[in-house]
PDB file of C-alpha atoms in Angstrom:
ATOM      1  CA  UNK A  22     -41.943-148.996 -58.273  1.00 45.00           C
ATOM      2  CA  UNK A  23     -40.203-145.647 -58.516  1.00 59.00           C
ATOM      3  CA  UNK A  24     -39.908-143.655 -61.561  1.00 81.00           C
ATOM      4  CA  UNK A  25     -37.609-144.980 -64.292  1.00 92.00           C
ATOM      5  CA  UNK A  26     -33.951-143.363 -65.457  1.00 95.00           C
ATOM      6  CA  UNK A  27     -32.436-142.585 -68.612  1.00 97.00           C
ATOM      7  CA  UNK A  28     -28.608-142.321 -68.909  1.00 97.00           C
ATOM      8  CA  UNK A  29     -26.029-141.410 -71.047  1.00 96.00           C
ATOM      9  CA  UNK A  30     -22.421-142.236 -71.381  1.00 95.00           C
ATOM     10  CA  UNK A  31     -20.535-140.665 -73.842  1.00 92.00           C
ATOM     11  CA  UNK A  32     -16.487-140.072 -73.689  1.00 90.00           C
ATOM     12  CA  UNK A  33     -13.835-139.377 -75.952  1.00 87.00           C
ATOM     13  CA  UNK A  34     -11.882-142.330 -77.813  1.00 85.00           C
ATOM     14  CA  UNK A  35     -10.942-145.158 -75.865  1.00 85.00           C
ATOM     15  CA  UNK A  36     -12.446-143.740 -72.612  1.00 91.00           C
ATOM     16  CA  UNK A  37     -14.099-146.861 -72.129  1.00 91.00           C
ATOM     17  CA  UNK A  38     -17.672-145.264 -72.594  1.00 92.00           C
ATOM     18  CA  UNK A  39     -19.016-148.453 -74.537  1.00 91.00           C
ATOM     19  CA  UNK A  40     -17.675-150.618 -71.147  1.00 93.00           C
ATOM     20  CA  UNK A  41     -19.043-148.086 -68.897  1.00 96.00           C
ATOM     21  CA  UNK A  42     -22.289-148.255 -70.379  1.00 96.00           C
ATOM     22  CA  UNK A  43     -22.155-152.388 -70.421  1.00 95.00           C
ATOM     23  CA  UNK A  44     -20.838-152.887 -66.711  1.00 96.00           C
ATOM     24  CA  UNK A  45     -23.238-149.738 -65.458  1.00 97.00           C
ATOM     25  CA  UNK A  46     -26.176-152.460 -67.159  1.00 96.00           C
ATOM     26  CA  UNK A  47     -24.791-155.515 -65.694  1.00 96.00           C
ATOM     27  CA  UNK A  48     -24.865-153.657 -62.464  1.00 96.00           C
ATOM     28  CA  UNK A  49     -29.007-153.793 -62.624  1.00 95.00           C
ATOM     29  CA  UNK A  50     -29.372-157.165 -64.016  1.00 96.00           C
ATOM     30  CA  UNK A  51     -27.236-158.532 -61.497  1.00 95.00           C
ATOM     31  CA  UNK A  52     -30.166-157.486 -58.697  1.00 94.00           C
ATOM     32  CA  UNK A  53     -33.092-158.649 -61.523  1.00 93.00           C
ATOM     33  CA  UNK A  54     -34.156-155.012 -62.531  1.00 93.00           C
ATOM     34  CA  UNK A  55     -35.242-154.662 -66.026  1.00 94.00           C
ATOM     35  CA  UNK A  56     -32.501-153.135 -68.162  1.00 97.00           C
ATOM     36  CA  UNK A  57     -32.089-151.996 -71.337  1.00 97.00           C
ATOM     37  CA  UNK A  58     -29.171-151.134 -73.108  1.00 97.00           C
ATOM     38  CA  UNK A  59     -28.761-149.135 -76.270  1.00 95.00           C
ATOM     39  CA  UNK A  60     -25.933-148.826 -78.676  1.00 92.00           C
ATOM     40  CA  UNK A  61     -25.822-145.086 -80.413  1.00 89.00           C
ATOM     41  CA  UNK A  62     -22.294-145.214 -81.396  1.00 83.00           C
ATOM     42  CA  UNK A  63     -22.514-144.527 -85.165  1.00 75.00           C
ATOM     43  CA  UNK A  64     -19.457-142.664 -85.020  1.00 71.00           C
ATOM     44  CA  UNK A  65     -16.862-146.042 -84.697  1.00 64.00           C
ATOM     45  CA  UNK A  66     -19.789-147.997 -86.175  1.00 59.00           C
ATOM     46  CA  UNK A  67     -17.027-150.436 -86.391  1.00 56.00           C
ATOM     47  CA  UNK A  68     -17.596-151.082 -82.590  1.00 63.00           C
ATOM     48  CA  UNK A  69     -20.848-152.136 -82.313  1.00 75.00           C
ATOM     49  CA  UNK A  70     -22.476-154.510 -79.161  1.00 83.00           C
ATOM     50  CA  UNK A  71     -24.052-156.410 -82.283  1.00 83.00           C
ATOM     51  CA  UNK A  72     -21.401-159.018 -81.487  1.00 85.00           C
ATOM     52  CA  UNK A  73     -21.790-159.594 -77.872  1.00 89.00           C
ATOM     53  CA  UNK A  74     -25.533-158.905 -78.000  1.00 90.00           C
ATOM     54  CA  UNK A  75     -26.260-162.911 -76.969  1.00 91.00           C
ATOM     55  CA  UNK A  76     -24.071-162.635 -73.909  1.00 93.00           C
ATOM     56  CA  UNK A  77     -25.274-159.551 -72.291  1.00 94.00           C
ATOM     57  CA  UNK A  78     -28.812-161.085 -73.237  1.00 94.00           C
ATOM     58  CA  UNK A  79     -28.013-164.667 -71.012  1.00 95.00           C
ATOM     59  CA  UNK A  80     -26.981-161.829 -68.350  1.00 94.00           C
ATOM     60  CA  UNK A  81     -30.905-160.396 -68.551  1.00 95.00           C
ATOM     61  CA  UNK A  82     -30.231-157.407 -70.391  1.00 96.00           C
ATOM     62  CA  UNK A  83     -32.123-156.232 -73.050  1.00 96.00           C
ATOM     63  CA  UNK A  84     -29.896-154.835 -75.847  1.00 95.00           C
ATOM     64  CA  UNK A  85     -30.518-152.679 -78.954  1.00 94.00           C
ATOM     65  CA  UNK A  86     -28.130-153.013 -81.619  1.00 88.00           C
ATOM     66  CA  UNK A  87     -27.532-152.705 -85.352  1.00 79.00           C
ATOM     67  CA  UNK A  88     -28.778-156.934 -85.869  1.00 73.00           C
ATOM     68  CA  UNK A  89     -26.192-157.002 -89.085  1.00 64.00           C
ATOM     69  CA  UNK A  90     -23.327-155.760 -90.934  1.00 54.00           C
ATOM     70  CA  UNK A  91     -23.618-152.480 -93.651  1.00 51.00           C
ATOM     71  CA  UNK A  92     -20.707-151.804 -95.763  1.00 44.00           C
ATOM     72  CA  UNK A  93     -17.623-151.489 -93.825  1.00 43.00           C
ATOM     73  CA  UNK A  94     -16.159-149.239 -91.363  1.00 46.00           C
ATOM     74  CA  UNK A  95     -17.450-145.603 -91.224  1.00 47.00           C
ATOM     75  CA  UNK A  96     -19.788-146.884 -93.848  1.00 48.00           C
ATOM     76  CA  UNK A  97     -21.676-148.807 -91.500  1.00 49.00           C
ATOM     77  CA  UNK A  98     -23.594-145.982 -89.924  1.00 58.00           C
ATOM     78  CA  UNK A  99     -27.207-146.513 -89.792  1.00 70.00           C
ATOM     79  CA  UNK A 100     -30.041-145.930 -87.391  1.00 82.00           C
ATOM     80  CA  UNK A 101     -33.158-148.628 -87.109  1.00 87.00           C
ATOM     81  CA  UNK A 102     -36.647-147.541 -85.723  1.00 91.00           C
ATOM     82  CA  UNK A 103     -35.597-149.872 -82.583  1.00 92.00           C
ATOM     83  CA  UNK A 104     -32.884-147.666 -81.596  1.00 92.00           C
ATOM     84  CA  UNK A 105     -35.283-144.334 -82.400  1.00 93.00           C
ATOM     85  CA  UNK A 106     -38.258-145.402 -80.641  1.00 95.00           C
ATOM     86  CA  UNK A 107     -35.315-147.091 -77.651  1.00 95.00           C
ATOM     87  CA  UNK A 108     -37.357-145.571 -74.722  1.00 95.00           C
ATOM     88  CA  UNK A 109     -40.446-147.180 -75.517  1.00 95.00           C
ATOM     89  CA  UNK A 110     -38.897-150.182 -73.585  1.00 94.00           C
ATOM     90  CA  UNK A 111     -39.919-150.209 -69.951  1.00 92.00           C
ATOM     91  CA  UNK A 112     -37.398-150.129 -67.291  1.00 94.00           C
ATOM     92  CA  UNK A 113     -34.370-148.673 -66.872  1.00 96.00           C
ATOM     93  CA  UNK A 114     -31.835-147.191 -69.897  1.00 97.00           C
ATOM     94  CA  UNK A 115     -28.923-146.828 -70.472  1.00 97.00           C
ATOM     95  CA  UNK A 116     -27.247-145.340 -73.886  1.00 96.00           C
ATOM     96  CA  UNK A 117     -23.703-145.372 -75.855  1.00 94.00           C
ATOM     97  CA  UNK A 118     -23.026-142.792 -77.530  1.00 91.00           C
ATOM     98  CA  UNK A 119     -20.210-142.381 -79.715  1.00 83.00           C
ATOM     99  CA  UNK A 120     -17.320-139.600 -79.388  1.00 79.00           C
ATOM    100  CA  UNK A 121     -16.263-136.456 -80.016  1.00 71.00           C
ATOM    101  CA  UNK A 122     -18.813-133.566 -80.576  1.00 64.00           C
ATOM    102  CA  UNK A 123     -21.339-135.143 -82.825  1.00 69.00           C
ATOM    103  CA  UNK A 124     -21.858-138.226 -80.103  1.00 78.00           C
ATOM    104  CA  UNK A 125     -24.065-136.294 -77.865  1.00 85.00           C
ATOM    105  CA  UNK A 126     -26.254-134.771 -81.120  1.00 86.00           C
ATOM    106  CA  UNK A 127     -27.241-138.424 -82.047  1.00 88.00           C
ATOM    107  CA  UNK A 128     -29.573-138.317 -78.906  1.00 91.00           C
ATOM    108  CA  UNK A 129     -31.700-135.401 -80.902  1.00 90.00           C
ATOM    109  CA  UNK A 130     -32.908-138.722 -83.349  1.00 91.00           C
ATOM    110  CA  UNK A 131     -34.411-141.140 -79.926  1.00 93.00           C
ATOM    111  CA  UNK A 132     -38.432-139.851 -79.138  1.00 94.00           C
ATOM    112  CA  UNK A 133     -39.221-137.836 -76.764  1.00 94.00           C
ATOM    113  CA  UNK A 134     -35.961-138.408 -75.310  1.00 94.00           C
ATOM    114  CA  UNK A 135     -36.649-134.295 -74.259  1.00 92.00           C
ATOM    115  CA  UNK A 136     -39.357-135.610 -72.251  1.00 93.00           C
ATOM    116  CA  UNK A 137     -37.850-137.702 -69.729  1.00 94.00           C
ATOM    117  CA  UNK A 138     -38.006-137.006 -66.465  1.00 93.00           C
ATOM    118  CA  UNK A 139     -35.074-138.706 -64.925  1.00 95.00           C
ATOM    119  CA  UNK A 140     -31.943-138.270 -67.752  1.00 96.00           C
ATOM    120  CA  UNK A 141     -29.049-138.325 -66.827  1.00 96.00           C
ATOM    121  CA  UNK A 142     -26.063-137.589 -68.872  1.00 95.00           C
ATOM    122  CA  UNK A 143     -22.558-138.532 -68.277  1.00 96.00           C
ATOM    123  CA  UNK A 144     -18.795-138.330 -69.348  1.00 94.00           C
ATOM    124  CA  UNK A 145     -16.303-140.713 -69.003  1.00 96.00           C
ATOM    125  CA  UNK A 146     -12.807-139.475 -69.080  1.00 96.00           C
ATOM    126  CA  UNK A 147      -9.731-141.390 -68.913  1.00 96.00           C
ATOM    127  CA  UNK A 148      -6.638-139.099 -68.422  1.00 96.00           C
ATOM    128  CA  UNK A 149      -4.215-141.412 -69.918  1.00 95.00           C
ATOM    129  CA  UNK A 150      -5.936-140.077 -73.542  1.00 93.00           C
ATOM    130  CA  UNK A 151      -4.550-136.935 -75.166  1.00 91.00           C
ATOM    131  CA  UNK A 152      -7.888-134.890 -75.385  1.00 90.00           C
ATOM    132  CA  UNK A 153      -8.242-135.457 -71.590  1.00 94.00           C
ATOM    133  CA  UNK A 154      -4.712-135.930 -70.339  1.00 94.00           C
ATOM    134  CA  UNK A 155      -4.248-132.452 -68.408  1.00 95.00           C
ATOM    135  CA  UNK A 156      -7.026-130.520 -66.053  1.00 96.00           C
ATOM    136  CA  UNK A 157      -7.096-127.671 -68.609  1.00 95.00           C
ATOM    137  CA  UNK A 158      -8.053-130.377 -71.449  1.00 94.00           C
ATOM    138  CA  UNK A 159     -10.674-131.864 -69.346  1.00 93.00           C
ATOM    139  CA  UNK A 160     -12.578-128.781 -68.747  1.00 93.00           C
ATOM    140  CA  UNK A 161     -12.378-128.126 -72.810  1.00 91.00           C
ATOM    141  CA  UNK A 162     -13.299-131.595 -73.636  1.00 90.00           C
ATOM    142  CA  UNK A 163     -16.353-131.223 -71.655  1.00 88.00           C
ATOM    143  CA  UNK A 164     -17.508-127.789 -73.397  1.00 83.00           C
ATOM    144  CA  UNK A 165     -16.377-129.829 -76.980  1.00 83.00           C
ATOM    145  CA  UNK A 166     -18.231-132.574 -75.743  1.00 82.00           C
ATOM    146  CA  UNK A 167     -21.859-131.286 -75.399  1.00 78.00           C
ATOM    147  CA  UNK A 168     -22.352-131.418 -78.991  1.00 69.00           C
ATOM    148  CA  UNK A 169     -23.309-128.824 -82.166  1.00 70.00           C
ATOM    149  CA  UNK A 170     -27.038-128.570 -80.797  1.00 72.00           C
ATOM    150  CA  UNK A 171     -27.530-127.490 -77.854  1.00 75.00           C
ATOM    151  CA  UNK A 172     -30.695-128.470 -76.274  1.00 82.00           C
ATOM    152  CA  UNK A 173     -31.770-127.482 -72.917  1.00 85.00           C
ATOM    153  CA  UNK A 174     -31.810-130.952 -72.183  1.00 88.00           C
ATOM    154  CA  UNK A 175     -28.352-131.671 -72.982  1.00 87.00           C
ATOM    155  CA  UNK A 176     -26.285-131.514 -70.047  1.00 89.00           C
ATOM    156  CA  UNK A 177     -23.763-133.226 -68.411  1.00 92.00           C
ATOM    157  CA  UNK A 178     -25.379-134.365 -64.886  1.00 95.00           C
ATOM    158  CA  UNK A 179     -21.578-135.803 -63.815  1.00 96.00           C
ATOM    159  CA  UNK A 180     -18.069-137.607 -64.337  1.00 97.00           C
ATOM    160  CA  UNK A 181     -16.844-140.876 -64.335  1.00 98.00           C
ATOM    161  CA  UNK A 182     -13.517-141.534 -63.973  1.00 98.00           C
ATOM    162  CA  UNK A 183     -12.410-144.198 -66.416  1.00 97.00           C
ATOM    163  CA  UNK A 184      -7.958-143.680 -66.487  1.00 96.00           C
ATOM    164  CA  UNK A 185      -6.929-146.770 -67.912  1.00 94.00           C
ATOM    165  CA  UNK A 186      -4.100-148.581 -69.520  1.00 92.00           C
ATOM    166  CA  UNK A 187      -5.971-151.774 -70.700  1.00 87.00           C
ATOM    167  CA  UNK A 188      -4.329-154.738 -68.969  1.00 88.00           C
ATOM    168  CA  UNK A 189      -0.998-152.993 -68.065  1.00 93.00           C
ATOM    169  CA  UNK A 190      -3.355-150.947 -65.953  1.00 95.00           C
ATOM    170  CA  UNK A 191      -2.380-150.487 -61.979  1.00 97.00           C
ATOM    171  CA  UNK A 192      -3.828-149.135 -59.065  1.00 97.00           C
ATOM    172  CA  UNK A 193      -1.846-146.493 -59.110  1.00 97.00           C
ATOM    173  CA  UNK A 194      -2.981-145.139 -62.575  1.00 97.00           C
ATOM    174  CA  UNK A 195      -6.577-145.461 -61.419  1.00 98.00           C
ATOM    175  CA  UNK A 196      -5.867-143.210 -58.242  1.00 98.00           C
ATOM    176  CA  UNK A 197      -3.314-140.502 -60.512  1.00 97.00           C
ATOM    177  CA  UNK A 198      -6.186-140.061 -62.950  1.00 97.00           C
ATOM    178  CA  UNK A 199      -9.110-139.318 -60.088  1.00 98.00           C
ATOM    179  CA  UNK A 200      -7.017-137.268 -58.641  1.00 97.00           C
ATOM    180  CA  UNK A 201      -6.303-134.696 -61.583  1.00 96.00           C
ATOM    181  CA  UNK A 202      -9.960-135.278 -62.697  1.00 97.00           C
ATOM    182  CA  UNK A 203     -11.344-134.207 -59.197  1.00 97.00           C
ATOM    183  CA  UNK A 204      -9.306-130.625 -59.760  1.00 97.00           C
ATOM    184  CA  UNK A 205     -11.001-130.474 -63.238  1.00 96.00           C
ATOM    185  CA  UNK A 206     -14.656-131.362 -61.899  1.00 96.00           C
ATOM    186  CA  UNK A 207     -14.230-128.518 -59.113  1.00 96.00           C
ATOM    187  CA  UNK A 208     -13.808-126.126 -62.305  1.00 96.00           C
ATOM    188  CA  UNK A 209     -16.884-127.339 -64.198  1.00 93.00           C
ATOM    189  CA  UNK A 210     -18.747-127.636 -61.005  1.00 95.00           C
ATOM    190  CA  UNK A 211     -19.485-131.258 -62.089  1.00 95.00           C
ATOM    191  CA  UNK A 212     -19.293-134.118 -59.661  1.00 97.00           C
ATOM    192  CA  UNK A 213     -17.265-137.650 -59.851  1.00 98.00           C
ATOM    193  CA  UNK A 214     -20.118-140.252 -59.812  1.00 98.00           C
ATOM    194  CA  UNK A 215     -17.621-143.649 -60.344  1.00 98.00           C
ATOM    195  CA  UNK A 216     -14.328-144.292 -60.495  1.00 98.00           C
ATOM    196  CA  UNK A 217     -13.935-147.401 -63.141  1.00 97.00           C
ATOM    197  CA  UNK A 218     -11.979-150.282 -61.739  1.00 97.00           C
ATOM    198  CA  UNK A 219     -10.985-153.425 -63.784  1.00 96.00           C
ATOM    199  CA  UNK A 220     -12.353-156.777 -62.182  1.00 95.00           C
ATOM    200  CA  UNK A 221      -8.259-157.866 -61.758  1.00 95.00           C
ATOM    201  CA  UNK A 222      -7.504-154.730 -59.655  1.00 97.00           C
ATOM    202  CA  UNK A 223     -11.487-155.381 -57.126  1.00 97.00           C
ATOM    203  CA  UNK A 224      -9.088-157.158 -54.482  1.00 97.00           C
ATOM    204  CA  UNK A 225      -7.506-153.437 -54.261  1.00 97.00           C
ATOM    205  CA  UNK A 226     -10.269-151.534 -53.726  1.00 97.00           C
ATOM    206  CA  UNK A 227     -12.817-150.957 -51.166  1.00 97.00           C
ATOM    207  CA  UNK A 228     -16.429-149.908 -52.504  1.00 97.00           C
ATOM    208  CA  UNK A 229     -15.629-146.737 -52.417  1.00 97.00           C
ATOM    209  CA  UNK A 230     -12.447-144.100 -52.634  1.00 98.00           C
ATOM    210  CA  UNK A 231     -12.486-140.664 -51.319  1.00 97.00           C
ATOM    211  CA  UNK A 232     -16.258-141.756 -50.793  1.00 97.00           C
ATOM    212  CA  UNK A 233     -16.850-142.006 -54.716  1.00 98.00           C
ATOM    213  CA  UNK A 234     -18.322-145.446 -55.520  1.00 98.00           C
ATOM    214  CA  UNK A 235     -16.503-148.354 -57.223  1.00 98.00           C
ATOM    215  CA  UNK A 236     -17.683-149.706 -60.287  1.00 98.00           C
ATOM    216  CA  UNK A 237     -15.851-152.718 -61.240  1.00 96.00           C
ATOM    217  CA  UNK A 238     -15.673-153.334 -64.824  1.00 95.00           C
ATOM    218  CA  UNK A 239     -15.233-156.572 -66.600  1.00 93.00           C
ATOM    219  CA  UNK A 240     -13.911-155.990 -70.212  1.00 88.00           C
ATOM    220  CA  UNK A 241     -16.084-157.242 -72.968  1.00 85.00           C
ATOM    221  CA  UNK A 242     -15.802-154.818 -75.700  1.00 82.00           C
ATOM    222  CA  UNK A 243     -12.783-156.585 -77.486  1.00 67.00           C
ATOM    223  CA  UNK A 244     -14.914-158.879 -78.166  1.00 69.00           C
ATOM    224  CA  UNK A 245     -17.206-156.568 -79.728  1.00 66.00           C
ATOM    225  CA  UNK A 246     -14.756-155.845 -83.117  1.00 58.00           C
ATOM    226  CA  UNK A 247     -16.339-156.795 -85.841  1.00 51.00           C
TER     227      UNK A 247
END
């Protein structure tokens, strides 16, 4: 067995991180690898995988989640030693982090998370959002995005292009928003790992476009409101 990975999927609001980071697990437990998936969001605490934490665990994924409820709303932030000591699991791992520039900085809590040999961090971007709707806000978004401390650690190993519209979402959309994040990517001199697809648009697709792979999402996180 080859050596494990760690990644990363942080975004700004409503990029779809949180269903990035779900689909990117069902992706391994669909082939029987041993998966874990960890929820770091405490900055919308009010989006948790707490809720659908029994259906991604009938799918064979191990999830780490707040197990309850604590106050309400922003309130709700709290960190257990399950979600610290996350990479004691064995497998694979992938993390949620929450937005803006404080998501990334929650990673400086997990142990020896610094020592990993295989992290990789990434950024979803959806272009239909405000802080990522033009080239020039992409490339600041991804400076904002690296957090307060910067480790050595803490880089950005790629993009995944996430532009959605929930369901009124077309094909179209998907392809406009690759497109202006590909110009941005060749400024940062980061490359497009994905391009997100929702499962009603597969039939469009092939497995990959512009030879960037095709990950097809199915949405569960509206599920996930608590």
């Amino acid at each position: 067995m080859g050596q494990r990975f760690v990644e990363v999927f942080a975004g700004a609001y409503a990029s779809g991180k949180s269903e990035t980071s779900i689909n990117r697990a069902r992706q391994f437990s669909a082939k029987g690898e041993n998966i874990t998936l960890v929820d770091l969001d405490t900055v919308e605490p009010a989006y948790t995988l707490r809720p659908i934490a029994d259906e991604l665990q009938a799918l064979g994924i191990n999830v780490i989640t707040q197990p309850d409820n604590f106050g309400l709303g922003e309130a709700a932030s709290y960190i257990t030693p399950a979600q610290v000591n996350c990479l004691s699991q064995e497998g694979n791992i992938i993390i949620d982090v929450g937005y803006g520039a404080g998501g990334l900085d929650i990673l400086d809590i997990i142990t020896n998370i610094d020592k990993e040999n295989d992290l990789r961090i990434y950024l979803v971007v959806n272009t239909s959002k405000f802080e990522t709707s033009t080239v020039e806000n992409i490339v600041e978004y991804v400076t904002f995005s690296e957090g307060l401390e910067k480790r050595p650690w803490k880089k950005f190993a790629g993009i995944v292009s996430n532009t959605h519209f929930g369901d009124e979402t077309t094909k179209e959309d998907i392809i406009k928003g690759y497109e202006k994040l590909k110009k941005a990517s060749e400024i940062i001199n980061l490359p497009i790992i994905a391009i997100g697809v929702p499962e009603n648009l597969q039939s469009e697709f092939e497995t990959t476009y512009d030879r960037i792979d095709i990950w097809i999402y199915k949405r569960m996180m509206p599920k996930a409101f608590w």
